[in-house]
mmCIF file of C-alpha atoms in Angstrom:
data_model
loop_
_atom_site.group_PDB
_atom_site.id
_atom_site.type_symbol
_atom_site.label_atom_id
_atom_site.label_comp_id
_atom_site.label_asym_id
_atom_site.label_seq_id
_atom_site.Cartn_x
_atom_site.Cartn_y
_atom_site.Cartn_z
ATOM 1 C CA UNK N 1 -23.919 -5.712 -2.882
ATOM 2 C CA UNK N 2 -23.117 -9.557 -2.996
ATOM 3 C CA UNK N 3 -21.210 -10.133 -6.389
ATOM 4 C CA UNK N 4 -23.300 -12.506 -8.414
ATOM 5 C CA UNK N 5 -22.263 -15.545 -10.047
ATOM 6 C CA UNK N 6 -18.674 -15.044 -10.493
ATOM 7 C CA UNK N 7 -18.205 -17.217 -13.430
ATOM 8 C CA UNK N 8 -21.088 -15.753 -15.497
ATOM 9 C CA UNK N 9 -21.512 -12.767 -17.606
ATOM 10 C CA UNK N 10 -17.454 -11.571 -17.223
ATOM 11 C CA UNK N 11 -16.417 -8.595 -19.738
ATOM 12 C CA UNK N 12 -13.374 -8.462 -21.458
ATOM 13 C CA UNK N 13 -12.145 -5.673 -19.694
ATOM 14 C CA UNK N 14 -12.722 -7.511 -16.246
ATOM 15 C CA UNK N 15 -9.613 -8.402 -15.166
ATOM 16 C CA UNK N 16 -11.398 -11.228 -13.088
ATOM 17 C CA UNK N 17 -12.304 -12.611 -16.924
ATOM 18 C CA UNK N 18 -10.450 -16.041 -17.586
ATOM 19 C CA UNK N 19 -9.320 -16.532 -13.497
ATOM 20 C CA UNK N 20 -9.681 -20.428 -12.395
ATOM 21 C CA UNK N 21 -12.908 -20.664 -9.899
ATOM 22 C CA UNK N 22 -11.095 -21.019 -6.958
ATOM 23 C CA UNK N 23 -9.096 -17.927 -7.550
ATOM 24 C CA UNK N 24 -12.544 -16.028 -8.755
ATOM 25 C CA UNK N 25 -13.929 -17.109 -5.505
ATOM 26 C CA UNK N 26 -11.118 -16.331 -3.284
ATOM 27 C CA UNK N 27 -11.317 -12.352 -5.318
ATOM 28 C CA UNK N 28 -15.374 -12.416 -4.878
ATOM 29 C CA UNK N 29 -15.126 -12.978 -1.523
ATOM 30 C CA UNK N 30 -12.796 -10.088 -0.948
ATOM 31 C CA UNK N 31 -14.432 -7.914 -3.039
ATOM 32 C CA UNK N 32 -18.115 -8.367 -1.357
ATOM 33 C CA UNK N 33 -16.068 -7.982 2.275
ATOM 34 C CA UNK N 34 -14.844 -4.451 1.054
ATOM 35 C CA UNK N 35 -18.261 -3.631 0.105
ATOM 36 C CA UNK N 36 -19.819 -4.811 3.282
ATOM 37 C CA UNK N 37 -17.285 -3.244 5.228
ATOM 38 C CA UNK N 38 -16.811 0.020 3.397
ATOM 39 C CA UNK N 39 -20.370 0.468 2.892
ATOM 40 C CA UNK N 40 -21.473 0.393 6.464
ATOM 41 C CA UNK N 41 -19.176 3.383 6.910
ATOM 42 C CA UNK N 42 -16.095 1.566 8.460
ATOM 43 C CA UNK N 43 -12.487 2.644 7.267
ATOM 44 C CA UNK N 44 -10.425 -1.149 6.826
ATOM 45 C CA UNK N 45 -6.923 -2.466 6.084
ATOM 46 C CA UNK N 46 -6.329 -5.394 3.902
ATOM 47 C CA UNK N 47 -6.051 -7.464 7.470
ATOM 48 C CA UNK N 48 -9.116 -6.226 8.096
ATOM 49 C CA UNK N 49 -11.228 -6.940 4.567
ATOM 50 C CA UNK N 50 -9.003 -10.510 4.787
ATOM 51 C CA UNK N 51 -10.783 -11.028 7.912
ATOM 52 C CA UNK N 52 -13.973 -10.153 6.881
ATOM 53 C CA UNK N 53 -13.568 -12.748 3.985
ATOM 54 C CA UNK N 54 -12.133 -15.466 5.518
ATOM 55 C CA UNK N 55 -9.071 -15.283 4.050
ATOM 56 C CA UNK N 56 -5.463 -15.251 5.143
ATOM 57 C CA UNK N 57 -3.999 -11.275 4.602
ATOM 58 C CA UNK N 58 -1.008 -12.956 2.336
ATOM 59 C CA UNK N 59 -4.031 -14.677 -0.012
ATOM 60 C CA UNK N 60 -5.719 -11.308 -0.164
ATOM 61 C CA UNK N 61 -2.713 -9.249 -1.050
ATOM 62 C CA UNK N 62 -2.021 -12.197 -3.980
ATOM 63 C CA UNK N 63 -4.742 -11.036 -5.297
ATOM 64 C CA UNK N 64 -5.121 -6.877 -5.002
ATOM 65 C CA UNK N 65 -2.153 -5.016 -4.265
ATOM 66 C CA UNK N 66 -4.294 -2.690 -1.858
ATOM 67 C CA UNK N 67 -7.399 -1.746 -0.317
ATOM 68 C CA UNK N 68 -8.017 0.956 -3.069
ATOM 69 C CA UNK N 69 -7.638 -1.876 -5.908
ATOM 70 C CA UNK N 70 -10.436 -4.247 -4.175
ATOM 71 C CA UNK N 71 -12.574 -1.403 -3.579
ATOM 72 C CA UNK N 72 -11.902 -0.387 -7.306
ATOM 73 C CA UNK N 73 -13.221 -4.345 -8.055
ATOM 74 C CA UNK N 74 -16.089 -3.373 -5.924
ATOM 75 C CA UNK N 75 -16.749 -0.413 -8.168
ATOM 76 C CA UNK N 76 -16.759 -2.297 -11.356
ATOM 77 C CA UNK N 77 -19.812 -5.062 -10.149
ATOM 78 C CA UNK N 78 -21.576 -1.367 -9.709
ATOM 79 C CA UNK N 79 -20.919 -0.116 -12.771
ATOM 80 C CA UNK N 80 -21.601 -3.714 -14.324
ATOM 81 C CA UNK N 81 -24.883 -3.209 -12.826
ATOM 82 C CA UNK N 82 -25.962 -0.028 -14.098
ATOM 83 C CA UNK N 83 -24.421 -1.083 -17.774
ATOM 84 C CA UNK N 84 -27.033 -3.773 -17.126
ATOM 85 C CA UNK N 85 -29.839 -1.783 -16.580
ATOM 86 C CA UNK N 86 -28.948 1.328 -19.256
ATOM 87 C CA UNK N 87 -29.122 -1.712 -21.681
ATOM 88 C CA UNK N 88 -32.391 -2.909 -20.991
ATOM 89 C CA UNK N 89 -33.742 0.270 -21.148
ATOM 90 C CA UNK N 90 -36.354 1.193 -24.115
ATOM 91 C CA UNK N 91 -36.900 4.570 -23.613
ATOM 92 C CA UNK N 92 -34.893 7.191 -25.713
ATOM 93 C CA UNK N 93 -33.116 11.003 -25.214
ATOM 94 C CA UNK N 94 -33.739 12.682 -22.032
ATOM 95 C CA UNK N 95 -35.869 10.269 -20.499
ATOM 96 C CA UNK N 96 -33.640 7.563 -20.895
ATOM 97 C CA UNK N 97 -30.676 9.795 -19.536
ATOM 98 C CA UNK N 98 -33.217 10.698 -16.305
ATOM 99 C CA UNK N 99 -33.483 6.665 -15.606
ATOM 100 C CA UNK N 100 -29.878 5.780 -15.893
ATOM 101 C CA UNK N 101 -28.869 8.924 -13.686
ATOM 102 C CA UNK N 102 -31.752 8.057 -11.407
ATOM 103 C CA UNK N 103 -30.197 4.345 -11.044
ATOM 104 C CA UNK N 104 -26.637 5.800 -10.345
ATOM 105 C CA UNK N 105 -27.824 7.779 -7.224
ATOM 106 C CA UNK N 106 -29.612 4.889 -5.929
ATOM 107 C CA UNK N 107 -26.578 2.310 -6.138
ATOM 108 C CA UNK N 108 -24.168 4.982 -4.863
ATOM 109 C CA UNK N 109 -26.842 5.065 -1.443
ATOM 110 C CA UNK N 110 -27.337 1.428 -1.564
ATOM 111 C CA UNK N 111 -23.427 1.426 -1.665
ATOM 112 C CA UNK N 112 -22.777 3.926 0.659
ATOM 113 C CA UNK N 113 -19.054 4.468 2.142
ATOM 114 C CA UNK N 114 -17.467 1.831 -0.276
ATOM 115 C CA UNK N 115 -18.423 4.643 -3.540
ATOM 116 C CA UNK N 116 -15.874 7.084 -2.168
ATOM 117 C CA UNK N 117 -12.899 5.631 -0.789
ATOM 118 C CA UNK N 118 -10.838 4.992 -4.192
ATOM 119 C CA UNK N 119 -8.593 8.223 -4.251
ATOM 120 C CA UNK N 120 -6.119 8.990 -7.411
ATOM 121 C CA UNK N 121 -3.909 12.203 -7.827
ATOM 122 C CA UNK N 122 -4.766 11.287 -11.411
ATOM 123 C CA UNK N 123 -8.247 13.411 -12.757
ATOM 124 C CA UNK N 124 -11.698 11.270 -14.144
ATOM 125 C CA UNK N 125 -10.351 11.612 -17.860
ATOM 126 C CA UNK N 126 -6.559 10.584 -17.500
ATOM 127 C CA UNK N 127 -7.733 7.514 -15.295
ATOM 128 C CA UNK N 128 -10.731 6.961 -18.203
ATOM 129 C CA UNK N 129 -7.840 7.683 -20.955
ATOM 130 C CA UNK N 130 -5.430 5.011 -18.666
ATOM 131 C CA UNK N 131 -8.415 2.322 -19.291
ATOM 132 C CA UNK N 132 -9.419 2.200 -15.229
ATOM 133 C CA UNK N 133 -11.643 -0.872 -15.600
ATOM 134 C CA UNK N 134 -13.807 0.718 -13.171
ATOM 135 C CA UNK N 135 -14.716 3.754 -15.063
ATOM 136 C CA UNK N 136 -14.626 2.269 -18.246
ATOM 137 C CA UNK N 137 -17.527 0.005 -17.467
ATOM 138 C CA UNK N 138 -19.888 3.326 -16.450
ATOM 139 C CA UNK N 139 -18.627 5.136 -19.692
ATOM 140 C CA UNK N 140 -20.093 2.197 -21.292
ATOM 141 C CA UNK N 141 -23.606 2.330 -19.348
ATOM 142 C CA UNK N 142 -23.320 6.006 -20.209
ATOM 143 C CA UNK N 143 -22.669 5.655 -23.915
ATOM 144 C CA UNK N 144 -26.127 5.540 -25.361
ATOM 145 C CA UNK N 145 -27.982 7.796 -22.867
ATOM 146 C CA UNK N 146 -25.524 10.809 -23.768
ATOM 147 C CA UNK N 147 -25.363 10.291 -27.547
ATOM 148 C CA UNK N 148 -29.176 10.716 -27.142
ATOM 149 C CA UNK N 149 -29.627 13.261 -25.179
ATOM 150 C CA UNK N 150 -26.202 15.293 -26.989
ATOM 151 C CA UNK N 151 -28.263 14.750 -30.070
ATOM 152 C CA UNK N 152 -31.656 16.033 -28.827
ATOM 153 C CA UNK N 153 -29.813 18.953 -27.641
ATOM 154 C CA UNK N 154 -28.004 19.819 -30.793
ATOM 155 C CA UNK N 155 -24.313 19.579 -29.058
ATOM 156 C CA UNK N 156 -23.667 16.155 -30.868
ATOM 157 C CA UNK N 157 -19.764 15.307 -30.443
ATOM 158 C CA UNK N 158 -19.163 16.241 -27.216
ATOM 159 C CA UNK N 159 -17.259 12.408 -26.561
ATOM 160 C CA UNK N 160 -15.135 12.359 -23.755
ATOM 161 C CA UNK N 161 -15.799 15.893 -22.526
ATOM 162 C CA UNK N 162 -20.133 14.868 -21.837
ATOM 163 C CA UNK N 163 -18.186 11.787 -19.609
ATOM 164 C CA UNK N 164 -15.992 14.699 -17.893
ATOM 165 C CA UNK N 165 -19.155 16.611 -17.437
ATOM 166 C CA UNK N 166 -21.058 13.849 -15.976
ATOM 167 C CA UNK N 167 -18.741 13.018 -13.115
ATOM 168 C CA UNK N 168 -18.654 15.962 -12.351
ATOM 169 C CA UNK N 169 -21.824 16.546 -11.281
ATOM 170 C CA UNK N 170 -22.747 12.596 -10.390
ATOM 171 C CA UNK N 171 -19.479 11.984 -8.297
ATOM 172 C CA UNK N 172 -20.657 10.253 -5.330
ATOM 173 C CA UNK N 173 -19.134 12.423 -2.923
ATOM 174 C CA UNK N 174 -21.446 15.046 -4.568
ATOM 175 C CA UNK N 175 -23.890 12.946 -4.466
ATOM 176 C CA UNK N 176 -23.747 12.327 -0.765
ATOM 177 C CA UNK N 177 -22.954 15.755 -0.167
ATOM 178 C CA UNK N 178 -26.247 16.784 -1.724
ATOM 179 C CA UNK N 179 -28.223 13.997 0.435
ATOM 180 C CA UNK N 180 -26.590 15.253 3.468
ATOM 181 C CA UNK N 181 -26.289 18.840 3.394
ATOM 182 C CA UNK N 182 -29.219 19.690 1.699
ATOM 183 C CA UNK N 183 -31.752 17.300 2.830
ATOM 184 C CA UNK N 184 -32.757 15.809 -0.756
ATOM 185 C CA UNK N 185 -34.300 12.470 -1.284
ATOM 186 C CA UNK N 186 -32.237 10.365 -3.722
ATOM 187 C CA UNK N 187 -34.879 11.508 -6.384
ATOM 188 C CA UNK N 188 -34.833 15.073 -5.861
ATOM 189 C CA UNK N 189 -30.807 14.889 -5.540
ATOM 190 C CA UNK N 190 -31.381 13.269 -9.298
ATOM 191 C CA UNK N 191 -33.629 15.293 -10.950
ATOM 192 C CA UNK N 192 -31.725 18.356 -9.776
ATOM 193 C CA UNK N 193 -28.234 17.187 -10.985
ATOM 194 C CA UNK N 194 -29.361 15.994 -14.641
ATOM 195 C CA UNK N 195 -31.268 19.258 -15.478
ATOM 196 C CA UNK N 196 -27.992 21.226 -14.277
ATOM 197 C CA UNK N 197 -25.770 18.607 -16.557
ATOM 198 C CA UNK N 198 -27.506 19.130 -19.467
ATOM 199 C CA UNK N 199 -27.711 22.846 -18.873
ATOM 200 C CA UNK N 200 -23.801 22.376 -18.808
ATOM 201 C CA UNK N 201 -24.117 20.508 -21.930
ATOM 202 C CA UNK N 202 -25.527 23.091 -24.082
ATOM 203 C CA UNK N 203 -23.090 26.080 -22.420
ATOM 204 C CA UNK N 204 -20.006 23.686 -22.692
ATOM 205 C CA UNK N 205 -21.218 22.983 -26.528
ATOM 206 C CA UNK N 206 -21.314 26.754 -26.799
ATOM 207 C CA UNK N 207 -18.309 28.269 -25.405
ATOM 208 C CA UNK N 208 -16.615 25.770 -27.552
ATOM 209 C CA UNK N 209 -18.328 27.298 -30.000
ATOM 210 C CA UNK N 210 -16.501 30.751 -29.695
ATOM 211 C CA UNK N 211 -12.779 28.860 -28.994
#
């Protein structure tokens, strides 16, 4: 993925938001040579990803701290992307749920390696509950798809805990896994995963039920 415009369409949450355009293009240009590199399947350093750029490694580290924090820059333009596309969405419930999972497992393969590096010894909901920019921007794709389909299920209020739910079964490390070890297209992988999510759903819904 080549970051788009850098000066158009920033969220407040983007910490890129408000930057002067030399800085922003000094960041995008770090952030697309993670992705490149990353996604290819290559393991970098910031020397390396500086390289890549065309930046000096003391430029790149004024701007991210570590690899893990440009890769985590990376991950926002994905989720920016799929907030993009749940939004201009018109269908409703379960079949809007099936097209925004759908266009999850695609960008994680178009993204390949540079989906799965970030590591935290924090879990999905402390790092959602800590406001990780990254993960905040797919809860926001997310929003509408699993109030829909919560409601069409009758488990309405499920909040945070559909989110948990969610990554757990559309990590992309599953995700990959799946590809890999089982030999399923990206649709197949899809399909299979949102049935079993929503069948998780209803028997999370219901063992709350009897707590």
């Amino acid at each position: 993925m080549t970051v788009a415009d850098p000066a158009a369409g920033l969220r407040p949450s983007d910490p890129a938001a408000g930057l002067r355009p030399d800085t922003l293009r000094s960041r995008t240009l770090l952030v697309n040579a993670a992705g490149a590199l990353f996604g290819a399947g290559s393991s970098a350093s910031m020397a390396d990803v500086a390289a890549e750029a065309g930046i000096s490694t003391a430029t790149a580290y004024r701007h991210f701290a570590s690899v893990d924090d440009v890769l985590a820059a990376y991950r926002f333009e994905v989720g920016r992307e799929l907030l993009t596309f749940s939004a201009a969405q018109e269908a409703q419930g379960y079949e809007l749920l099936e097209l925004v999972c759908r266009k999850w497992v695609q960008l994680v393969v178009q993204h390949g390696g540079s989906m799965v590096h970030t590591r935290s010894a924090e879990g999905y909901l402390a790092r959602m509950r800590d406001s990780a920019y990254y993960l905040t921007v797919q809860a926001d794709a997310l929003a509408r798809p699993l109030e829909e389909v919560t409601r069409a299920l009758g488990v309405e209020g499920q909040g945070d805990e559909a989110l948990f739910l969610w990554n757990v079964f559309f990590d992309p490390r599953e995700i990959f896994d799946l590809i890999g070890s089982l030999g399923l297209t990206a649709d197949q992988a899809s399909e299979r995963l949102v049935r079993t999510f929503t069948a998780a759903l209803k028997g999370w819904a219901a063992a709350k039920a009897l707590s």
